[in-house]
mmCIF file of C-alpha atoms and ligand atoms in Angstrom:
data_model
loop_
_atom_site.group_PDB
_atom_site.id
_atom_site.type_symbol
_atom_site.label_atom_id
_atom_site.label_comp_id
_atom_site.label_asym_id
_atom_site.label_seq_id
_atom_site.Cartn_x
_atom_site.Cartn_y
_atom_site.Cartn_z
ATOM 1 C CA UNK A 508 -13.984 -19.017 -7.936
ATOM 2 C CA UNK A 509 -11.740 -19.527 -4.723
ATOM 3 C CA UNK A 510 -10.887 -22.821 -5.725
ATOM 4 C CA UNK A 511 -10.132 -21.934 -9.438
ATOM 5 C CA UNK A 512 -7.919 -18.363 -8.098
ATOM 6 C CA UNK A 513 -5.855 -20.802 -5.690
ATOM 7 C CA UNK A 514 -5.466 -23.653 -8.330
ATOM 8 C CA UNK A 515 -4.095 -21.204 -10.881
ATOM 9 C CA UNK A 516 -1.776 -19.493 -8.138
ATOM 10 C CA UNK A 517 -0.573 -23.338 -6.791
ATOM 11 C CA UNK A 518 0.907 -23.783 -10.197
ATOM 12 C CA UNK A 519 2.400 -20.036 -10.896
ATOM 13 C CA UNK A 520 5.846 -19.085 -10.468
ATOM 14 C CA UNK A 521 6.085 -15.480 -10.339
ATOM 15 C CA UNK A 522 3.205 -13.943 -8.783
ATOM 16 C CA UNK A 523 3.424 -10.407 -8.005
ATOM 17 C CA UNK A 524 0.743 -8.612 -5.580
ATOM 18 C CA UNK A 525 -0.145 -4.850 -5.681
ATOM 19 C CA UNK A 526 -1.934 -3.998 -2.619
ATOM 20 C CA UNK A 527 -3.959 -0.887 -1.275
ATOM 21 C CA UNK A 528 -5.242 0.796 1.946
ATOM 22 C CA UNK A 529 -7.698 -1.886 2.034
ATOM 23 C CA UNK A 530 -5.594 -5.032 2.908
ATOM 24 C CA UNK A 531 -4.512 -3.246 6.235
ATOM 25 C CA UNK A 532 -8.466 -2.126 6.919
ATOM 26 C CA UNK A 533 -9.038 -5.383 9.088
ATOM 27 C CA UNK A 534 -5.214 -3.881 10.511
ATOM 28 C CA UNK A 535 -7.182 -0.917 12.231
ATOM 29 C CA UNK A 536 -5.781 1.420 9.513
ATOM 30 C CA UNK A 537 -8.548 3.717 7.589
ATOM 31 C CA UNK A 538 -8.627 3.254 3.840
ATOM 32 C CA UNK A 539 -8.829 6.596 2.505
ATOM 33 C CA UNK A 540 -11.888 5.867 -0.445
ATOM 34 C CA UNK A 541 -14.881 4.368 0.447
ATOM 35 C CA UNK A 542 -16.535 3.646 4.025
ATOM 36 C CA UNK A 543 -15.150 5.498 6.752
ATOM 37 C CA UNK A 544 -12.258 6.849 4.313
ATOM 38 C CA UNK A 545 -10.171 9.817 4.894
ATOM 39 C CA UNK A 546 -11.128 11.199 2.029
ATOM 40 C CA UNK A 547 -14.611 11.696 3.155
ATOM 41 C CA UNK A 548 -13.681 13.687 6.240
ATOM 42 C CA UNK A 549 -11.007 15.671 4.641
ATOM 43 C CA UNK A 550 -10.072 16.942 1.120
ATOM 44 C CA UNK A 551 -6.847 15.412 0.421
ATOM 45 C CA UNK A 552 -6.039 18.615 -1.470
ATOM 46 C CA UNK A 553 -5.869 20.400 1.663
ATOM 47 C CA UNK A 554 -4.190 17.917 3.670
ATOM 48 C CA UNK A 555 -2.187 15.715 1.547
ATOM 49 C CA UNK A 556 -0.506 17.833 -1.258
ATOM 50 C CA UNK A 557 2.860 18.703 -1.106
ATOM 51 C CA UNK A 558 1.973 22.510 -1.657
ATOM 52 C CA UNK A 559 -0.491 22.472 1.207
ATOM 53 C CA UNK A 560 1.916 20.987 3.740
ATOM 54 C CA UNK A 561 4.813 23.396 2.496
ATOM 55 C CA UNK A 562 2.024 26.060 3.167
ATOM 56 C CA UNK A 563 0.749 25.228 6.584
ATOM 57 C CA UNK A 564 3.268 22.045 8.201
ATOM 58 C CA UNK A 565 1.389 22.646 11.671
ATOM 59 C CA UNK A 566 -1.918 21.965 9.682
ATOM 60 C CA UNK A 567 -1.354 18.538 8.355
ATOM 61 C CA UNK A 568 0.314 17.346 11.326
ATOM 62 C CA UNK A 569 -2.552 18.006 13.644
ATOM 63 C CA UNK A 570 -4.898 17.050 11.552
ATOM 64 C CA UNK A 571 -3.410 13.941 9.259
ATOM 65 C CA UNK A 572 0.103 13.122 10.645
ATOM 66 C CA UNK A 573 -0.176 12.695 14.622
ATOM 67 C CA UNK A 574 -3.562 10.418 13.924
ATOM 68 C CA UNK A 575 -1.568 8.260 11.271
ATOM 69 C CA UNK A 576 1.141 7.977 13.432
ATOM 70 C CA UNK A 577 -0.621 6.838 16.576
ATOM 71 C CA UNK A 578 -2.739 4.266 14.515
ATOM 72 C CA UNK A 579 0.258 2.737 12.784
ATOM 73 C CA UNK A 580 2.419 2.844 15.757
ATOM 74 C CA UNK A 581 0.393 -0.365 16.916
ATOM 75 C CA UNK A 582 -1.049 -2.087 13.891
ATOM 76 C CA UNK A 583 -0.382 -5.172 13.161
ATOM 77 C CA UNK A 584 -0.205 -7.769 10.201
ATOM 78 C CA UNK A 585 -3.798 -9.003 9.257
ATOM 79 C CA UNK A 586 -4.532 -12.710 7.731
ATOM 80 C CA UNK A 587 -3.914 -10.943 4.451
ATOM 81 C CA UNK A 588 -1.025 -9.731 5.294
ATOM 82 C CA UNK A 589 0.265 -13.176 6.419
ATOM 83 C CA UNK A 590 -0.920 -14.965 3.603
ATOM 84 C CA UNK A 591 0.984 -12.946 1.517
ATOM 85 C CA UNK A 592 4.010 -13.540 3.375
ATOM 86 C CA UNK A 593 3.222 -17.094 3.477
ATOM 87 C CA UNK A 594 2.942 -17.300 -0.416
ATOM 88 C CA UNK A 595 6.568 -16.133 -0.220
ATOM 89 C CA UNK A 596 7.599 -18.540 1.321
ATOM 90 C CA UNK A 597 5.387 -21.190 -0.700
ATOM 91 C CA UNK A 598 8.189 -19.846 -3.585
ATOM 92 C CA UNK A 599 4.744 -18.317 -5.573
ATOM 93 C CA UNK A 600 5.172 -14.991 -4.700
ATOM 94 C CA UNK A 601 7.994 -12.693 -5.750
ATOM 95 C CA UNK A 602 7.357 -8.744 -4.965
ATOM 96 C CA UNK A 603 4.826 -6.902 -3.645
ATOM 97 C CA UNK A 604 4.408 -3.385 -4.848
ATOM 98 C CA UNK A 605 2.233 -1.517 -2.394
ATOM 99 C CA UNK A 606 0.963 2.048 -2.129
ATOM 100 C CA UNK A 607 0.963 1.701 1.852
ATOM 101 C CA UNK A 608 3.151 3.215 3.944
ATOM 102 C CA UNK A 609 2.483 1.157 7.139
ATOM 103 C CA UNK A 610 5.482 -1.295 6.693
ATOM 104 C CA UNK A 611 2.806 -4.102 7.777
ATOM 105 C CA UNK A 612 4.015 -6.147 4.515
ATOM 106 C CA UNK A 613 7.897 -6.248 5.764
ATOM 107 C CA UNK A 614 6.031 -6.965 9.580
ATOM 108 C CA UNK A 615 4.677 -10.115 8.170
ATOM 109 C CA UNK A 616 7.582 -11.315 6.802
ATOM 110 C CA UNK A 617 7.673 -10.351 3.076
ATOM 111 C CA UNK A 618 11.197 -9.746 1.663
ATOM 112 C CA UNK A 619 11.102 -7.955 -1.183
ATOM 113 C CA UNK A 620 8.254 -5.194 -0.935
ATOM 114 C CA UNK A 621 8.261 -1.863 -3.499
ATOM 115 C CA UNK A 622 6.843 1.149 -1.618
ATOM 116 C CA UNK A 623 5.272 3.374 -4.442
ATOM 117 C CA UNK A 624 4.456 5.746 -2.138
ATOM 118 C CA UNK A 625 7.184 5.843 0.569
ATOM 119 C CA UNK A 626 6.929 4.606 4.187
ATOM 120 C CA UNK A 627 6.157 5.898 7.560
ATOM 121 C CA UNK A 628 8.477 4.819 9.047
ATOM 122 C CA UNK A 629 10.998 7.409 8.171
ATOM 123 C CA UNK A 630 10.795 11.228 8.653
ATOM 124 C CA UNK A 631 13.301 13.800 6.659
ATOM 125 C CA UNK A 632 14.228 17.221 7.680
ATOM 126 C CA UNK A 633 13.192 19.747 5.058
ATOM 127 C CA UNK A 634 16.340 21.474 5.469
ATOM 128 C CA UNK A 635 19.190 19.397 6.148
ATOM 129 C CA UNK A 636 17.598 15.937 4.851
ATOM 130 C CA UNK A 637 18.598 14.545 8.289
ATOM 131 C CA UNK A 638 16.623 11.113 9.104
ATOM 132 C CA UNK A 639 14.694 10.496 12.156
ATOM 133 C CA UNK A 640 12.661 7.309 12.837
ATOM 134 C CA UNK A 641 9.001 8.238 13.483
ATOM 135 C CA UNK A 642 9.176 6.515 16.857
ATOM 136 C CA UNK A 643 11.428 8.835 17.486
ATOM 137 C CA UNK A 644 9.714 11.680 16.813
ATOM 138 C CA UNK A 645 8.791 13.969 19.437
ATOM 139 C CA UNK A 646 5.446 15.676 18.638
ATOM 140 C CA UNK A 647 5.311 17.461 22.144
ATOM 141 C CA UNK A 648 6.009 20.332 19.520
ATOM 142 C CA UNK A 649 4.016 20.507 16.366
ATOM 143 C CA UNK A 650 5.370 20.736 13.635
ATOM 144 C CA UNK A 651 8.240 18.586 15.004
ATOM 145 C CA UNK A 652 11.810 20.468 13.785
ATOM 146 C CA UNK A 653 15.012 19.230 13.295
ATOM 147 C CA UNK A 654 18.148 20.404 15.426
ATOM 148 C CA UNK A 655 18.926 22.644 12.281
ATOM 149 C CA UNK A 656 15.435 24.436 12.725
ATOM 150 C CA UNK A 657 14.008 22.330 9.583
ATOM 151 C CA UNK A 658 10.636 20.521 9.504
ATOM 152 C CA UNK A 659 10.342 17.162 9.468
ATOM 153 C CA UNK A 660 8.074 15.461 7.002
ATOM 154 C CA UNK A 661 7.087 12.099 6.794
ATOM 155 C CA UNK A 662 9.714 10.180 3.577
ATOM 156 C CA UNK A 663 5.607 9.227 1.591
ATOM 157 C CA UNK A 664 5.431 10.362 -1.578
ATOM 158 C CA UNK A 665 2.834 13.342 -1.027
ATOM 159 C CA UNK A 666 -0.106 14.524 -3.990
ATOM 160 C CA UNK A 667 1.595 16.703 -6.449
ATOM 161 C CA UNK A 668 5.175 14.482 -6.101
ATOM 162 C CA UNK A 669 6.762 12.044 -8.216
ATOM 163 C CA UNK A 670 6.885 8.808 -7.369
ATOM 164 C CA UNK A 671 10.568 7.433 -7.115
ATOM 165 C CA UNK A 672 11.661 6.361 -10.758
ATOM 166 C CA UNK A 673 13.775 3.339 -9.378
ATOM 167 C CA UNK A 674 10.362 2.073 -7.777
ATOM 168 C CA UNK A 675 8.288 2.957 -10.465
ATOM 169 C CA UNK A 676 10.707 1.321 -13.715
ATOM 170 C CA UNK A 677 11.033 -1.879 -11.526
ATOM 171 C CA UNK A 678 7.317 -2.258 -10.793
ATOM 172 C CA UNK A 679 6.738 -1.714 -14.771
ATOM 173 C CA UNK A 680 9.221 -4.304 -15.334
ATOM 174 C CA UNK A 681 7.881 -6.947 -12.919
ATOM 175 C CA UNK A 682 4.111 -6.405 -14.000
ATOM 176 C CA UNK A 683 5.307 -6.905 -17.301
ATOM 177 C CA UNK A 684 7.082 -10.321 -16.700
ATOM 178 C CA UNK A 685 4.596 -12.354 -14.040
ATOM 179 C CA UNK A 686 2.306 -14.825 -14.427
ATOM 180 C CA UNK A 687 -0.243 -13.486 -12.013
ATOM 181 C CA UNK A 688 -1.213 -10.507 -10.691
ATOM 182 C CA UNK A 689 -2.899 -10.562 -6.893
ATOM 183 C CA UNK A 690 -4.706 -7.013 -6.809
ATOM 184 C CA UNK A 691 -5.668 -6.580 -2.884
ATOM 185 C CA UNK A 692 -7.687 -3.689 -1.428
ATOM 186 C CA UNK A 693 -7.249 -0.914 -4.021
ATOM 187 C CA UNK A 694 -9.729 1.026 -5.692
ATOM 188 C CA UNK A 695 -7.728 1.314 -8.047
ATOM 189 C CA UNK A 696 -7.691 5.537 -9.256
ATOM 190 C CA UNK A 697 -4.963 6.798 -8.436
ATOM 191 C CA UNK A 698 -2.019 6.324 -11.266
ATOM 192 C CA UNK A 699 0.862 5.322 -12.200
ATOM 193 C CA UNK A 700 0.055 2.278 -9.384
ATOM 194 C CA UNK A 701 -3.311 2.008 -11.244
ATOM 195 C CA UNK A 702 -1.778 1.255 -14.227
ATOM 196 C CA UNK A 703 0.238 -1.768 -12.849
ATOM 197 C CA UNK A 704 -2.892 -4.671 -13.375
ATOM 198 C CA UNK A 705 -3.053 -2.925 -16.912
ATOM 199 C CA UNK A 706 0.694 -3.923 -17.681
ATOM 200 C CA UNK A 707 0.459 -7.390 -16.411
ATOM 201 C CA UNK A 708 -3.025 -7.854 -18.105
ATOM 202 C CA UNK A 709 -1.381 -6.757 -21.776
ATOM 203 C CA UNK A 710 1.946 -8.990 -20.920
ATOM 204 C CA UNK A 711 -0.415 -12.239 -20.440
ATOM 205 C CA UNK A 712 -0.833 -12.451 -17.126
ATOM 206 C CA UNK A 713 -3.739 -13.538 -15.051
ATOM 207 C CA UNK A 714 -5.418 -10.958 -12.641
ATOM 208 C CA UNK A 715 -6.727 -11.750 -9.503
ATOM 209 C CA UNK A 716 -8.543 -9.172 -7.205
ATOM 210 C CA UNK A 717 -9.859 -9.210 -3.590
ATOM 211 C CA UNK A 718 -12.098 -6.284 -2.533
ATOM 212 C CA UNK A 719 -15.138 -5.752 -1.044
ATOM 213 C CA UNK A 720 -16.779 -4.087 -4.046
ATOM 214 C CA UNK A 721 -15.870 -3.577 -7.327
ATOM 215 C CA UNK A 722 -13.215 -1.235 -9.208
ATOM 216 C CA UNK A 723 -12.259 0.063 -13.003
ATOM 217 C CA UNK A 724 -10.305 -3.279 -13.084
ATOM 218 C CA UNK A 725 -12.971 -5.422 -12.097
ATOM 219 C CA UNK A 726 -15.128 -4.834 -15.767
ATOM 220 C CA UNK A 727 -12.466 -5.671 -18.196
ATOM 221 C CA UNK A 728 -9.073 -6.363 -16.414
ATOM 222 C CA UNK A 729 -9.731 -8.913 -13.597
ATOM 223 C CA UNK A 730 -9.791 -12.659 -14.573
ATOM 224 C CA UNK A 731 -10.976 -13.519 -11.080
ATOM 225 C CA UNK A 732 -13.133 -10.516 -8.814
ATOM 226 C CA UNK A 733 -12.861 -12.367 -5.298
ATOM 227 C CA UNK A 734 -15.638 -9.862 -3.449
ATOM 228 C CA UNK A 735 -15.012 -9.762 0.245
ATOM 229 C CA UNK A 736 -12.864 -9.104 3.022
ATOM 230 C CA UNK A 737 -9.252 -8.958 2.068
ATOM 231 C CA UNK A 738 -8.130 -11.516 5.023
ATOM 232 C CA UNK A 739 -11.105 -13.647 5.192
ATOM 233 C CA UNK A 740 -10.522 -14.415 1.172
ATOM 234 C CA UNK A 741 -6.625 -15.041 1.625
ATOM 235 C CA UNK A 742 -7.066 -17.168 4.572
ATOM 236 C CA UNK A 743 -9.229 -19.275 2.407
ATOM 237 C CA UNK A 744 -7.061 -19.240 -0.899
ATOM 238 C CA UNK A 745 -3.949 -20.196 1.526
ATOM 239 C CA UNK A 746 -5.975 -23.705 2.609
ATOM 240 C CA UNK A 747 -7.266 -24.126 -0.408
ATOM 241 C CA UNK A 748 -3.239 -23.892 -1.671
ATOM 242 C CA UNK A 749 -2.227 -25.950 1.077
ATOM 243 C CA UNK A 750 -4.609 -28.568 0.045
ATOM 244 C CA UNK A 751 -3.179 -28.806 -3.426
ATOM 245 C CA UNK A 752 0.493 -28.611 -3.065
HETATM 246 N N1 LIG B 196 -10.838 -6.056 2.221
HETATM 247 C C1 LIG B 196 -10.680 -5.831 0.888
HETATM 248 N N2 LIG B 196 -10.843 -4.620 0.329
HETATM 249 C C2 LIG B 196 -11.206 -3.598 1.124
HETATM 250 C C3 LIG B 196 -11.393 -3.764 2.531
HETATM 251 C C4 LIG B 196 -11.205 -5.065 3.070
HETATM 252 N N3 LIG B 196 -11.358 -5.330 4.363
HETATM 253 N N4 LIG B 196 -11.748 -2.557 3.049
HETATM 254 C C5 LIG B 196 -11.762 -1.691 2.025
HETATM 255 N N5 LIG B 196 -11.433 -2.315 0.860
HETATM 256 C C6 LIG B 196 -11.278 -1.750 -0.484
HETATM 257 C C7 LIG B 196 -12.249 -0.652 -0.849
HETATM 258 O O1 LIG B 196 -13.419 -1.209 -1.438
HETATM 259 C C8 LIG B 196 -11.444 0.179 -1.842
HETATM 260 O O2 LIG B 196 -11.613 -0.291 -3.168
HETATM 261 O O3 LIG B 196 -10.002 -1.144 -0.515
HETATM 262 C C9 LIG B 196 -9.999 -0.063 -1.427
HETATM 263 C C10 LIG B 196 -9.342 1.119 -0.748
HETATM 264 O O4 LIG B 196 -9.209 2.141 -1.674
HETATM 265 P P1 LIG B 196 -8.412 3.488 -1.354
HETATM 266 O O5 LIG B 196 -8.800 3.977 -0.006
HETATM 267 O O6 LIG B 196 -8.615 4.403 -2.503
HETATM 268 O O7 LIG B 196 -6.892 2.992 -1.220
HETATM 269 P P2 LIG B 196 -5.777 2.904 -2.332
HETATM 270 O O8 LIG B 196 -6.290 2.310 -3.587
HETATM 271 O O9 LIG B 196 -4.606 2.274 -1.682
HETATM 272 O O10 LIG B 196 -5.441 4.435 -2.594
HETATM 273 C C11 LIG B 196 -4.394 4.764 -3.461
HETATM 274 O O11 LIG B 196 -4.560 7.081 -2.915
HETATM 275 O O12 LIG B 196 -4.885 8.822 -1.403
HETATM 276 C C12 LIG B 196 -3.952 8.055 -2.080
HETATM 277 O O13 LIG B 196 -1.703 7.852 -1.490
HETATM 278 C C13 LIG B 196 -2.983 7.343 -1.166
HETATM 279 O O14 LIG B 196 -1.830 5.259 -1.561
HETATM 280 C C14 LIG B 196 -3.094 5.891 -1.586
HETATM 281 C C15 LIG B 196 -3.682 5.988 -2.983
#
C-alpha cells in the first residue's frame, strides 16, 4: 500500500495535503479527539466557543490558553512535518490547508500553508484589534489586556465563528483542481475542513490518508487508508519517493 501511495504521489503534480491535530501528536501537541484528547478532559463548549470565552476570558486562559501556549512555545516539526515540506520541494506538493494553529507546517519549511482555523501565533485585542505576538504576551496577569484595557484573544477561529471566506473559497478551489489529496491526522468531523477530501474525491482526485485508526473518509472516500503513525508512514513514503524519482 506504501509503495502503491508513493508511486502514485512520484508521478502527481499538484498534491494538496489537509492535515489535523494528529500530524503534530509525535510534536508533543495533544490532539483534541481520541487518546489523551482535549476533548476528553474538557467540553469544548465550555472552553472553546466564542460565547464562553466572551463570558468568562480568565476561564479559558487558565484552563486552555496558558497550557497551549507553553506546549507550542517549544514544539517542533515532526518527520511528518518534514516530509511534507520535503514534498514541496520535490515540486509534488502545492498547499497545505491545515486546521492547526501551531505554525509547525511554515517551521518545516512549507511555503504556501492555508490556516482554516487561524494561528497561535498572533493575539488581537478585543477592543482596539491591536496585534501582539504570543511570545510576547505577558500572562503574569490573566486574562492578559491590551494598553487600551481590551482582552487579548488568541487570532484561531473559535467554535461558533466563521472560518475566513478567503481561506475557505481558496481551499474549495484547490481541492477541486488536484490530483491527490494527502489527508494526515484528522478525524475528520468537524466541517467545512471535513468536507475538503469530499471535493477532491468528486473532482477525480486520489485520496490518501495517514492515521492511526480509521475516520468517515476511510469507508468510502480514501483510495489509500495508510494506518499508523503520521511520521513513521511519511518517513517511509519519502524513501520510497526517493527511490523512484
Ligand atoms: N499519527 C496519525 N494520526 C494520529 C496520530 C499520529 N501520531 N495521533 C492521533 N492521530 C489521529 C487520530 O486518530 C484522530 O483521527 O489524528 C486525529 C485527530 O483528530 P482531532 O483531535 O479531532 O483533530 P482534528 O481533526 O484536527 O480536529 C478538527 O476540531 O476541536 C476542533 O478546532 C479544532 O482544528 C480542530 C478541529
Amino acid at each position: 500500500m506504501i509503495h502503491k501511495a508513493a508511486k502514485d504521489l512520484a508521478d502527481a503534480k499538484n498534491v494538496v495535503a489537509l492535515t489535523g491535530a494528529g500530524i503534530s501528536v509525535e510534536s508533543g501537541i495533544p490532539p483534541f479527539r481520541g487518546k489523551g484528547g482535549l476533548w476528553e478532559k474538557f467540553d469544548p463548549m465550555e472552553y472553546a466557543h466564542i460565547d464562553a470565552f466572551k463570558k468568562d476570558p480568565a476561564k479559558v486562559w487558565n484552563v486552555l490558553i496558558k497550557g497551549m501556549k507553553e506546549i507550542i512555545d517549544t514544539a517542533r516539526p515532526n518527520d511528518a512535518h518534514n516530509g511534507l515540506a520535503r514534498l514541496e520541494k520535490l515540486g509534488i506538493l502545492k498547499t497545505i490547508i491545515t486546521q492547526n494553529v501551531d505554525g509547525l507546517h511554515q517551521m518545516a519549511g512549507n511555503t504556501d500553508v492555508i490556516e482554516f482555523h487561524g494561528n497561535f501565533a498572533w493575539q488581537r485585542c478585543m477592543d482596539c484589534n491591536r496585534r501582539l505576538e504570543t511570545a510576547k504576551i505577558d500572562i503574569s496577569r490573566i486574562p492578559p489586556r491590551c494598553e487600551c484595557g481590551g482582552i487579548y484573544r488568541p487570532e484561531c477561529v473559535f467554535f461558533g465563528e466563521m472560518i475566513p471566506p478567503q481561506h475557505l473559497y481558496r481551499s474549495q478551489k484547490i481541492a477541486s483542481e488536484c490530483d491527490i489529496m494527502l489527508v494526515i491526522g484528522t478525524s475528520a468531523l468537524i466541517q467545512p475542513a471535513a468536507f475538503m477530501p469530499t471535493i477532491a474525491k468528486r473532482a477525480g482526485a486520489k485520496i490518501i490518508e495517514l492515521n492511526l485508526e480509521r475516520t468517515p473518509l476511510s469507508r468510502g472516500t480514501s483510495d489509500y487508508i495508510l494506518m499508523g503513525k503520521a511520521g513513521e508512514i511519511m518517513k517511509r513514503l519519502i524513501s520510497e519517493i526517493d527511490r523512484l524519482r
